[in-house]
Amino acid sequence: MRYIVVKNIGELVTLKGSKGLRTGKDMNEAQILKNAYFVVENGKFTEVGTGLGYQKYQASALIIDAQGKLITPGLIDSHTHLVHAGSREHELAMKLAGYTYLDILKQGGGIFDTVAQTTQASFNDLLNQSQKTLNRMLLHGTTVVEAKSGYGLELSTELKQLEVAKTLDQRHPIKIINTFMGAHAIPPQYKDNRPKFIALLKEMIKEIKKQNLAKFCDVFCEDGVFSLEETREFLTFAKSLGYGIKMHADEIVSMGGASLAQELGCISADHLMATKESDMDQLAKGRVVANLLPLTSFYLNSNYANARLMIKKGCGVAIATDYNPGSSPCENLQLAMQVACLKMKMTPKEVITATTINAAVSLGLDETKGTIEGGKDADFVIFDCPNLDYLIYRFGINHVEDVYIGGKQVVSQGRIIGV
Ligand code: NIG
Ligand code: FE
């Protein structure tokens, strides 16, 4: 059959409109159609409409009846630490006893624990663990994932992580975008010679560039981790090599990271739980995606980023899981959306904008992903929900019924097919 037609869609969240970041009030314009249909040809959306306009395709189309359900673009998880070995459930008791995230890191646990496990793991062990994670993400409606390295802190393990992600990008239906995050922690042997580690990071990204293994570079700019100056030096170099740049900014301590992200031309600044008002203005001015990670606040029991104020100031917000073994061991992007709505007071329309088109912008993919409109990749999710509000309101469960990527069905009735 030449076409796929999906008809009888109760609510079709198209988000159609211009390419690029949706900011401020525009985040609440999700362009939802009722009683809608769309047409797919060669893996792309070709037509979107309402009523019976699809009937002209009937003779040459596979017709899918959505039975009045909700369809959105494939969800995009724009901030994850996908590839790592092992887990850190032993930190739970420490957390409950009152140790903070930075306390655990300072004691040589936290990220360093996962660095040790990831360094020891074989390529295949890492691949298998990450593939399981991707399967869970796909089952929850995620069709694109950003994957950061940063659990090696030396070249060979960083390369191993990036190669695992690249292999999975080729094997798994989810599209994976690699980010180098060797600037995730200062290894203990460089504690007294930090410039040497920055120099090493620069050497690493030259090699990673040669092997074309990452599109972005990211830095954990935080009190006691990488300073503003170190972040500036490294990201300026990364940019000069042609990488897109990102920052973990103002996660715990307000250091002006968001303003630095604007100054350097970062595509996104992520976390932003402690960002000051004046720094939010800079994000809005620079159209830097404010990539917020509510599951991290939930899991660390810390404050939430002030999404309402950011949107009021004209920022473009994205929402992601921050999936990682320490501060957000959860693949469920629907839950991140629900927490963003319930705890950060974002509307369901803002939240779906944040996990589709704005997330696509933060990965440089908005030409092809993030909306349902003619010319874009036919990535979409059929939810067993009558409308978008219901997806948020019934929280903590998986609403996904079917997932299509590039017009190909990859989840049917909540089960992965053909992988
Ligand atoms: O985004 N903040 C730094 N990195 C991760 C946590 C990584 C870890 O604890 O393993 C984050 O929260
Ligand atoms: Fe992170």
Short mmCIF file of C-alpha atoms and ligand atoms in Angstrom, two decimals:
data_model
loop_
_atom_site.label_atom_id
_atom_site.label_comp_id
_atom_site.label_asym_id
_atom_site.label_seq_id
_atom_site.Cartn_x
_atom_site.Cartn_y
_atom_site.Cartn_z
CA MET A 1 0.00 0.00 0.00
CA ARG A 2 1.28 3.41 -0.93
CA TYR A 3 -0.23 5.29 2.02
CA ILE A 4 -1.01 4.81 5.68
CA VAL A 5 -4.09 6.68 6.82
CA VAL A 6 -4.84 7.05 10.53
CA LYS A 7 -8.46 8.10 10.96
CA ASN A 8 -10.98 8.69 13.71
CA ILE A 9 -8.46 10.39 16.03
CA GLY A 10 -10.22 11.85 19.09
CA GLU A 11 -7.52 14.45 19.68
CA LEU A 12 -4.58 14.90 17.35
CA VAL A 13 -1.88 17.04 18.95
CA THR A 14 -0.17 18.35 15.81
CA LEU A 15 1.95 21.24 17.20
CA LYS A 16 2.09 22.32 13.57
CA GLY A 17 3.39 25.75 12.77
CA SER A 18 6.76 27.24 12.28
CA LYS A 19 9.96 25.36 12.83
CA GLY A 20 11.99 26.41 15.79
CA LEU A 21 11.50 27.01 19.45
CA ARG A 22 8.03 27.72 20.90
CA THR A 23 8.49 30.34 23.60
CA GLY A 24 6.33 32.10 26.20
CA LYS A 25 2.60 32.08 25.46
CA ASP A 26 3.15 30.15 22.20
CA MET A 27 4.02 27.12 24.28
CA ASN A 28 0.30 26.85 25.05
CA GLU A 29 -0.68 26.54 21.35
CA ALA A 30 -0.51 22.84 20.70
CA GLN A 31 -2.73 23.01 17.56
CA ILE A 32 -5.01 20.18 18.60
CA LEU A 33 -7.49 18.84 16.03
CA LYS A 34 -10.59 16.85 16.98
CA ASN A 35 -12.06 14.09 14.80
CA ALA A 36 -8.86 14.19 12.81
CA TYR A 37 -6.90 12.06 10.37
CA PHE A 38 -3.45 12.11 8.82
CA VAL A 39 -1.73 10.47 5.88
CA VAL A 40 1.77 8.95 5.76
CA GLU A 41 3.76 8.20 2.59
CA ASN A 42 7.36 6.93 2.49
CA GLY A 43 7.74 7.36 6.24
CA LYS A 44 6.69 11.03 6.28
CA PHE A 45 3.45 12.80 7.14
CA THR A 46 1.92 14.20 3.94
CA GLU A 47 -1.50 15.49 4.98
CA VAL A 48 -3.32 16.34 8.20
CA GLY A 49 -7.04 17.11 8.31
CA THR A 50 -10.41 16.63 9.97
CA GLY A 51 -13.61 14.81 9.01
CA LEU A 52 -13.74 12.51 6.00
CA GLY A 53 -10.98 14.10 3.88
CA TYR A 54 -9.01 10.84 4.06
CA GLN A 55 -11.57 8.96 1.94
CA LYS A 56 -9.82 9.79 -1.32
CA TYR A 57 -6.88 7.63 -0.21
CA GLN A 58 -8.97 4.59 0.69
CA ALA A 59 -8.20 2.51 -2.40
CA SER A 60 -4.42 2.71 -1.91
CA ALA A 61 -4.01 3.01 1.85
CA LEU A 62 -3.64 0.88 4.91
CA ILE A 63 -6.35 2.41 7.10
CA ILE A 64 -5.81 2.49 10.86
CA ASP A 65 -8.82 3.35 13.03
CA ALA A 66 -7.65 5.25 16.13
CA GLN A 67 -11.06 4.70 17.76
CA GLY A 68 -11.31 8.22 19.13
CA LYS A 69 -7.98 8.07 20.98
CA LEU A 70 -5.25 10.63 21.54
CA ILE A 71 -2.28 10.86 19.14
CA THR A 72 0.80 13.00 19.68
CA PRO A 73 4.15 13.28 17.90
CA GLY A 74 6.70 10.73 19.16
CA LEU A 75 8.02 11.90 22.53
CA ILE A 76 11.61 13.19 22.59
CA ASP A 77 13.73 12.63 25.69
CA SER A 78 16.28 15.39 25.25
CA HIS A 79 18.47 14.79 28.32
CA THR A 80 19.55 11.32 29.45
CA HIS A 81 22.63 9.54 30.72
CA LEU A 82 21.51 6.43 28.81
CA VAL A 83 24.72 4.37 28.68
CA HIS A 84 26.12 3.31 32.05
CA ALA A 85 26.77 0.09 33.93
CA GLY A 86 25.15 -1.09 37.13
CA SER A 87 22.93 0.84 39.50
CA ARG A 88 23.19 2.76 42.79
CA GLU A 89 20.28 1.62 44.92
CA HIS A 90 22.63 1.55 47.93
CA GLU A 91 22.53 5.38 47.87
CA LEU A 92 18.85 5.33 48.72
CA ALA A 93 19.49 4.67 52.42
CA MET A 94 22.13 7.46 52.50
CA LYS A 95 19.68 9.82 50.84
CA LEU A 96 17.00 8.95 53.39
CA ALA A 97 19.53 9.48 56.20
CA GLY A 98 19.96 13.05 55.01
CA TYR A 99 23.10 12.96 52.85
CA THR A 100 22.78 15.28 49.85
CA TYR A 101 23.69 14.51 46.27
CA LEU A 102 26.90 16.58 46.56
CA ASP A 103 27.78 14.96 49.94
CA ILE A 104 27.72 11.53 48.31
CA LEU A 105 29.77 12.76 45.35
CA LYS A 106 32.37 14.35 47.65
CA GLN A 107 32.79 11.03 49.47
CA GLY A 108 33.83 9.42 46.19
CA GLY A 109 30.42 7.83 45.59
CA GLY A 110 27.76 9.03 43.20
CA ILE A 111 29.08 9.57 39.69
CA PHE A 112 32.46 8.02 40.67
CA ASP A 113 30.73 4.79 41.66
CA THR A 114 29.12 4.55 38.21
CA VAL A 115 32.44 5.52 36.58
CA ALA A 116 34.07 2.49 38.24
CA GLN A 117 31.28 0.15 37.17
CA THR A 118 31.22 1.52 33.61
CA THR A 119 35.01 1.32 33.26
CA GLN A 120 34.93 -2.36 34.20
CA ALA A 121 31.93 -3.30 32.06
CA SER A 122 32.40 -4.96 28.70
CA PHE A 123 31.01 -3.38 25.55
CA ASN A 124 28.34 -6.09 25.37
CA ASP A 125 27.28 -5.69 28.99
CA LEU A 126 26.84 -1.96 28.43
CA LEU A 127 25.01 -2.59 25.19
CA ASN A 128 22.60 -5.06 26.79
CA GLN A 129 21.83 -2.84 29.77
CA SER A 130 21.29 0.21 27.57
CA GLN A 131 19.13 -1.72 25.12
CA LYS A 132 16.81 -2.78 27.93
CA THR A 133 16.55 0.84 28.98
CA LEU A 134 15.76 1.92 25.43
CA ASN A 135 13.05 -0.72 25.19
CA ARG A 136 11.44 0.67 28.34
CA MET A 137 11.64 4.18 26.91
CA LEU A 138 10.06 3.06 23.64
CA LEU A 139 7.25 1.30 25.49
CA HIS A 140 6.54 4.65 27.19
CA GLY A 141 6.28 6.50 23.88
CA THR A 142 9.81 7.89 23.47
CA THR A 143 11.06 7.87 19.87
CA VAL A 144 14.21 10.03 20.16
CA VAL A 145 16.75 9.98 23.01
CA GLU A 146 19.77 12.12 23.73
CA ALA A 147 22.57 10.01 25.30
CA LYS A 148 25.40 11.57 27.29
CA SER A 149 28.71 9.92 28.02
CA GLY A 150 30.51 10.97 31.21
CA TYR A 151 30.96 7.74 33.14
CA GLY A 152 34.50 7.17 31.89
CA LEU A 153 36.32 10.46 32.45
CA GLU A 154 39.14 9.04 30.29
CA LEU A 155 39.19 8.47 26.57
CA SER A 156 38.73 4.72 26.21
CA THR A 157 35.68 4.41 28.45
CA GLU A 158 34.11 7.60 27.08
CA LEU A 159 34.58 6.15 23.57
CA LYS A 160 33.07 2.85 24.71
CA GLN A 161 29.95 4.64 25.95
CA LEU A 162 29.58 6.69 22.76
CA GLU A 163 30.14 3.63 20.57
CA VAL A 164 27.49 1.68 22.47
CA ALA A 165 25.04 4.53 21.85
CA LYS A 166 26.01 4.66 18.18
CA THR A 167 25.54 0.91 17.78
CA LEU A 168 22.13 1.15 19.42
CA ASP A 169 21.19 4.04 17.15
CA GLN A 170 21.81 1.69 14.23
CA ARG A 171 20.07 -1.33 15.76
CA HIS A 172 17.17 0.09 17.70
CA PRO A 173 14.16 1.97 16.28
CA ILE A 174 14.72 4.89 18.69
CA LYS A 175 16.90 7.63 17.23
CA ILE A 176 19.85 8.40 19.51
CA ILE A 177 21.78 11.68 19.57
CA ASN A 178 25.18 11.48 21.27
CA THR A 179 26.57 14.08 23.65
CA PHE A 180 30.11 13.95 25.06
CA MET A 181 30.06 14.71 28.77
CA GLY A 182 33.54 13.84 29.94
CA ALA A 183 33.21 17.08 31.95
CA HIS A 184 30.91 15.30 34.40
CA ALA A 185 33.26 15.21 37.42
CA ILE A 186 36.93 15.90 38.13
CA PRO A 187 38.67 12.54 38.70
CA PRO A 188 40.45 12.45 42.10
CA GLN A 189 43.92 12.28 40.53
CA TYR A 190 43.32 15.71 38.90
CA LYS A 191 41.89 17.37 42.02
CA ASP A 192 45.03 19.42 42.51
CA ASN A 193 45.70 19.95 38.82
CA ARG A 194 42.40 20.84 37.28
CA PRO A 195 43.84 22.61 34.18
CA LYS A 196 45.46 19.29 33.25
CA PHE A 197 42.05 17.60 33.20
CA ILE A 198 40.57 20.40 31.07
CA ALA A 199 43.48 19.93 28.66
CA LEU A 200 42.76 16.20 28.59
CA LEU A 201 39.08 16.85 27.84
CA LYS A 202 40.15 18.98 24.88
CA GLU A 203 42.29 16.11 23.57
CA MET A 204 39.35 13.74 23.97
CA ILE A 205 36.98 15.86 21.91
CA LYS A 206 39.49 16.15 19.10
CA GLU A 207 39.55 12.36 18.86
CA ILE A 208 35.76 12.06 19.23
CA LYS A 209 35.37 14.58 16.42
CA LYS A 210 37.66 12.49 14.20
CA GLN A 211 35.49 9.46 14.86
CA ASN A 212 32.28 11.50 14.48
CA LEU A 213 30.88 10.06 17.71
CA ALA A 214 29.08 13.04 19.24
CA LYS A 215 27.01 16.00 18.08
CA PHE A 216 27.09 17.93 21.37
CA CYS A 217 29.39 18.61 24.35
CA ASP A 218 27.97 19.19 27.83
CA VAL A 219 29.53 20.27 31.16
CA PHE A 220 28.33 19.78 34.75
CA CYS A 221 28.80 23.42 35.75
CA GLU A 222 28.19 23.33 39.48
CA ASP A 223 29.66 24.40 42.79
CA GLY A 224 32.43 21.90 43.57
CA VAL A 225 32.34 20.36 40.09
CA PHE A 226 33.24 22.57 37.07
CA SER A 227 33.49 26.33 37.61
CA LEU A 228 32.13 28.97 35.25
CA GLU A 229 35.64 29.69 33.99
CA GLU A 230 36.45 26.04 33.32
CA THR A 231 33.09 25.61 31.59
CA ARG A 232 33.73 28.68 29.43
CA GLU A 233 37.17 27.48 28.43
CA PHE A 234 36.09 23.97 27.49
CA LEU A 235 32.83 24.83 25.71
CA THR A 236 34.47 27.63 23.72
CA PHE A 237 36.98 25.09 22.45
CA ALA A 238 34.23 22.53 21.74
CA LYS A 239 32.29 25.12 19.76
CA SER A 240 35.37 25.99 17.73
CA LEU A 241 35.58 22.33 16.68
CA GLY A 242 31.98 22.45 15.45
CA TYR A 243 30.15 20.80 18.36
CA GLY A 244 26.79 22.06 19.55
CA ILE A 245 27.10 22.96 23.23
CA LYS A 246 24.98 22.37 26.33
CA MET A 247 25.33 22.91 30.07
CA HIS A 248 24.07 21.35 33.28
CA ALA A 249 23.45 24.77 34.81
CA ASP A 250 22.27 26.03 38.21
CA GLU A 251 21.16 22.55 39.27
CA ILE A 252 21.96 22.91 42.94
CA VAL A 253 23.69 26.25 43.48
CA SER A 254 22.86 29.45 41.58
CA MET A 255 26.16 30.36 39.90
CA GLY A 256 24.92 32.27 36.87
CA GLY A 257 25.25 29.18 34.68
CA ALA A 258 22.20 30.10 32.62
CA SER A 259 23.71 33.46 31.67
CA LEU A 260 26.94 31.76 30.69
CA ALA A 261 24.92 29.38 28.49
CA GLN A 262 23.48 32.41 26.70
CA GLU A 263 26.87 34.10 26.40
CA LEU A 264 28.48 31.00 24.88
CA GLY A 265 25.60 30.24 22.50
CA CYS A 266 24.48 26.97 24.07
CA ILE A 267 21.54 25.31 22.38
CA SER A 268 20.18 24.35 25.81
CA ALA A 269 20.79 24.98 29.50
CA ASP A 270 19.58 22.08 31.59
CA HIS A 271 18.21 21.64 35.16
CA LEU A 272 17.95 25.36 36.17
CA MET A 273 16.44 24.57 39.57
CA ALA A 274 18.36 27.41 41.22
CA THR A 275 18.35 29.94 38.36
CA LYS A 276 17.89 33.61 39.31
CA GLU A 277 15.38 35.85 37.53
CA SER A 278 18.05 37.90 35.80
CA ASP A 279 19.59 34.71 34.38
CA MET A 280 16.17 33.64 33.06
CA ASP A 281 16.03 36.90 31.11
CA GLN A 282 19.29 35.94 29.43
CA LEU A 283 17.93 32.53 28.45
CA ALA A 284 14.89 34.17 26.87
CA LYS A 285 17.04 36.74 25.08
CA GLY A 286 19.35 34.08 23.64
CA ARG A 287 16.53 31.64 22.80
CA VAL A 288 18.46 29.02 24.76
CA VAL A 289 16.18 26.04 25.42
CA ALA A 290 15.45 25.81 29.15
CA ASN A 291 15.59 22.05 29.51
CA LEU A 292 13.90 21.21 32.81
CA LEU A 293 14.13 17.85 34.56
CA PRO A 294 11.32 17.44 37.09
CA LEU A 295 12.02 13.79 37.91
CA THR A 296 15.40 14.84 39.31
CA SER A 297 13.72 17.31 41.68
CA PHE A 298 11.20 14.63 42.61
CA TYR A 299 13.84 11.99 43.28
CA LEU A 300 16.30 14.30 45.10
CA ASN A 301 13.39 15.88 46.98
CA SER A 302 14.72 19.28 46.01
CA ASN A 303 13.02 22.36 44.63
CA TYR A 304 11.57 22.44 41.13
CA ALA A 305 12.69 24.79 38.37
CA ASN A 306 10.44 27.84 38.15
CA ALA A 307 8.89 26.98 34.79
CA ARG A 308 6.00 29.45 35.17
CA LEU A 309 8.34 32.41 35.59
CA MET A 310 10.55 31.23 32.73
CA ILE A 311 7.55 30.95 30.40
CA LYS A 312 6.26 34.34 31.56
CA LYS A 313 9.64 35.81 30.68
CA GLY A 314 9.44 34.34 27.18
CA CYS A 315 11.68 31.29 27.52
CA GLY A 316 11.17 28.12 25.49
CA VAL A 317 11.01 25.18 27.88
CA ALA A 318 11.75 21.50 27.18
CA ILE A 319 11.13 18.64 29.64
CA ALA A 320 13.21 15.45 29.84
CA THR A 321 13.75 12.52 32.22
CA ASP A 322 17.48 13.05 32.99
CA TYR A 323 17.50 9.24 33.16
CA ASN A 324 20.65 8.30 35.15
CA PRO A 325 21.58 5.92 37.97
CA GLY A 326 21.97 8.62 40.65
CA SER A 327 19.43 11.42 40.51
CA SER A 328 16.73 10.10 38.18
CA PRO A 329 16.62 6.32 37.74
CA CYS A 330 13.43 6.45 35.66
CA GLU A 331 12.79 6.09 31.92
CA ASN A 332 9.15 7.17 31.96
CA LEU A 333 8.83 10.49 30.11
CA GLN A 334 5.06 10.47 30.67
CA LEU A 335 5.77 10.68 34.40
CA ALA A 336 8.13 13.62 33.84
CA MET A 337 5.31 15.33 31.94
CA GLN A 338 2.84 14.64 34.74
CA VAL A 339 5.22 15.92 37.43
CA ALA A 340 5.96 19.03 35.31
CA CYS A 341 2.26 19.74 35.25
CA LEU A 342 1.42 18.86 38.85
CA LYS A 343 4.50 20.34 40.55
CA MET A 344 5.69 23.03 38.15
CA LYS A 345 2.20 24.15 37.14
CA MET A 346 2.82 23.81 33.42
CA THR A 347 -0.33 23.21 31.37
CA PRO A 348 -0.75 19.92 29.47
CA LYS A 349 -0.31 21.85 26.21
CA GLU A 350 2.93 23.43 27.42
CA VAL A 351 4.13 20.05 28.59
CA ILE A 352 3.52 18.33 25.26
CA THR A 353 5.22 21.24 23.47
CA ALA A 354 8.15 20.73 25.86
CA THR A 355 8.55 17.02 25.06
CA THR A 356 8.11 17.26 21.28
CA ILE A 357 9.01 20.35 19.24
CA ASN A 358 11.04 22.17 21.91
CA ALA A 359 12.91 18.98 22.75
CA ALA A 360 13.58 18.56 19.02
CA VAL A 361 15.01 22.08 18.88
CA SER A 362 17.33 21.30 21.79
CA LEU A 363 18.78 18.44 19.72
CA GLY A 364 18.87 20.30 16.41
CA LEU A 365 16.16 18.04 14.97
CA ASP A 366 13.23 20.40 14.45
CA GLU A 367 13.49 20.23 10.65
CA THR A 368 12.38 16.60 10.73
CA LYS A 369 10.88 15.82 14.15
CA GLY A 370 8.60 17.13 16.88
CA THR A 371 5.32 17.93 15.06
CA ILE A 372 2.69 16.17 12.98
CA GLU A 373 2.60 18.06 9.68
CA GLY A 374 3.48 17.52 6.05
CA GLY A 375 7.14 16.73 5.41
CA LYS A 376 8.11 15.60 8.91
CA ASP A 377 9.09 12.06 9.90
CA ALA A 378 6.00 9.99 10.74
CA ASP A 379 6.89 9.37 14.40
CA PHE A 380 3.69 9.19 16.46
CA VAL A 381 2.14 7.63 19.54
CA ILE A 382 -1.41 6.37 20.00
CA PHE A 383 -2.35 6.71 23.67
CA ASP A 384 -5.25 4.88 25.26
CA CYS A 385 -6.63 8.26 26.36
CA PRO A 386 -9.60 10.27 25.10
CA ASN A 387 -7.70 13.57 25.27
CA LEU A 388 -4.46 15.29 26.30
CA ASP A 389 -5.70 16.30 29.77
CA TYR A 390 -6.40 12.64 30.54
CA LEU A 391 -2.79 11.70 29.72
CA ILE A 392 -1.63 13.97 32.54
CA TYR A 393 -4.51 13.45 34.94
CA ARG A 394 -4.19 9.63 35.18
CA PHE A 395 -0.63 9.72 36.43
CA GLY A 396 1.93 7.02 37.13
CA ILE A 397 0.66 4.49 34.57
CA ASN A 398 1.74 3.84 31.01
CA HIS A 399 -0.92 5.05 28.53
CA VAL A 400 0.92 3.98 25.36
CA GLU A 401 -0.89 1.62 23.04
CA ASP A 402 0.94 1.87 19.69
CA VAL A 403 4.12 3.63 18.53
CA TYR A 404 5.23 4.32 14.94
CA ILE A 405 8.68 5.58 13.95
CA GLY A 406 9.21 6.75 10.37
CA GLY A 407 5.80 5.28 9.50
CA LYS A 408 6.78 1.82 10.78
CA GLN A 409 4.92 0.30 13.71
CA VAL A 410 7.31 -0.59 16.55
CA VAL A 411 4.89 -0.95 19.51
CA SER A 412 1.55 -2.71 19.19
CA GLN A 413 -0.93 -2.96 22.07
CA GLY A 414 1.83 -2.05 24.53
CA ARG A 415 4.35 -4.59 23.19
CA ILE A 416 7.47 -4.02 21.11
CA ILE A 417 7.30 -5.63 17.69
CA GLY A 418 9.94 -6.30 15.07
CA VAL A 419 12.99 -5.30 17.18
O1 NIG B 1 22.04 15.25 35.48
N1 NIG B 1 24.12 16.41 37.55
C1 NIG B 1 24.92 15.67 37.03
N2 NIG B 1 24.70 14.54 36.38
C2 NIG B 1 23.52 13.77 36.48
C3 NIG B 1 23.61 12.78 37.58
C4 NIG B 1 24.56 11.73 37.29
C5 NIG B 1 24.73 10.71 38.37
O2 NIG B 1 24.43 10.97 39.55
O3 NIG B 1 25.16 9.62 38.01
C6 NIG B 1 22.30 14.64 36.50
O4 NIG B 1 21.57 14.72 37.50
FE FE B 2 21.88 15.17 33.59
#
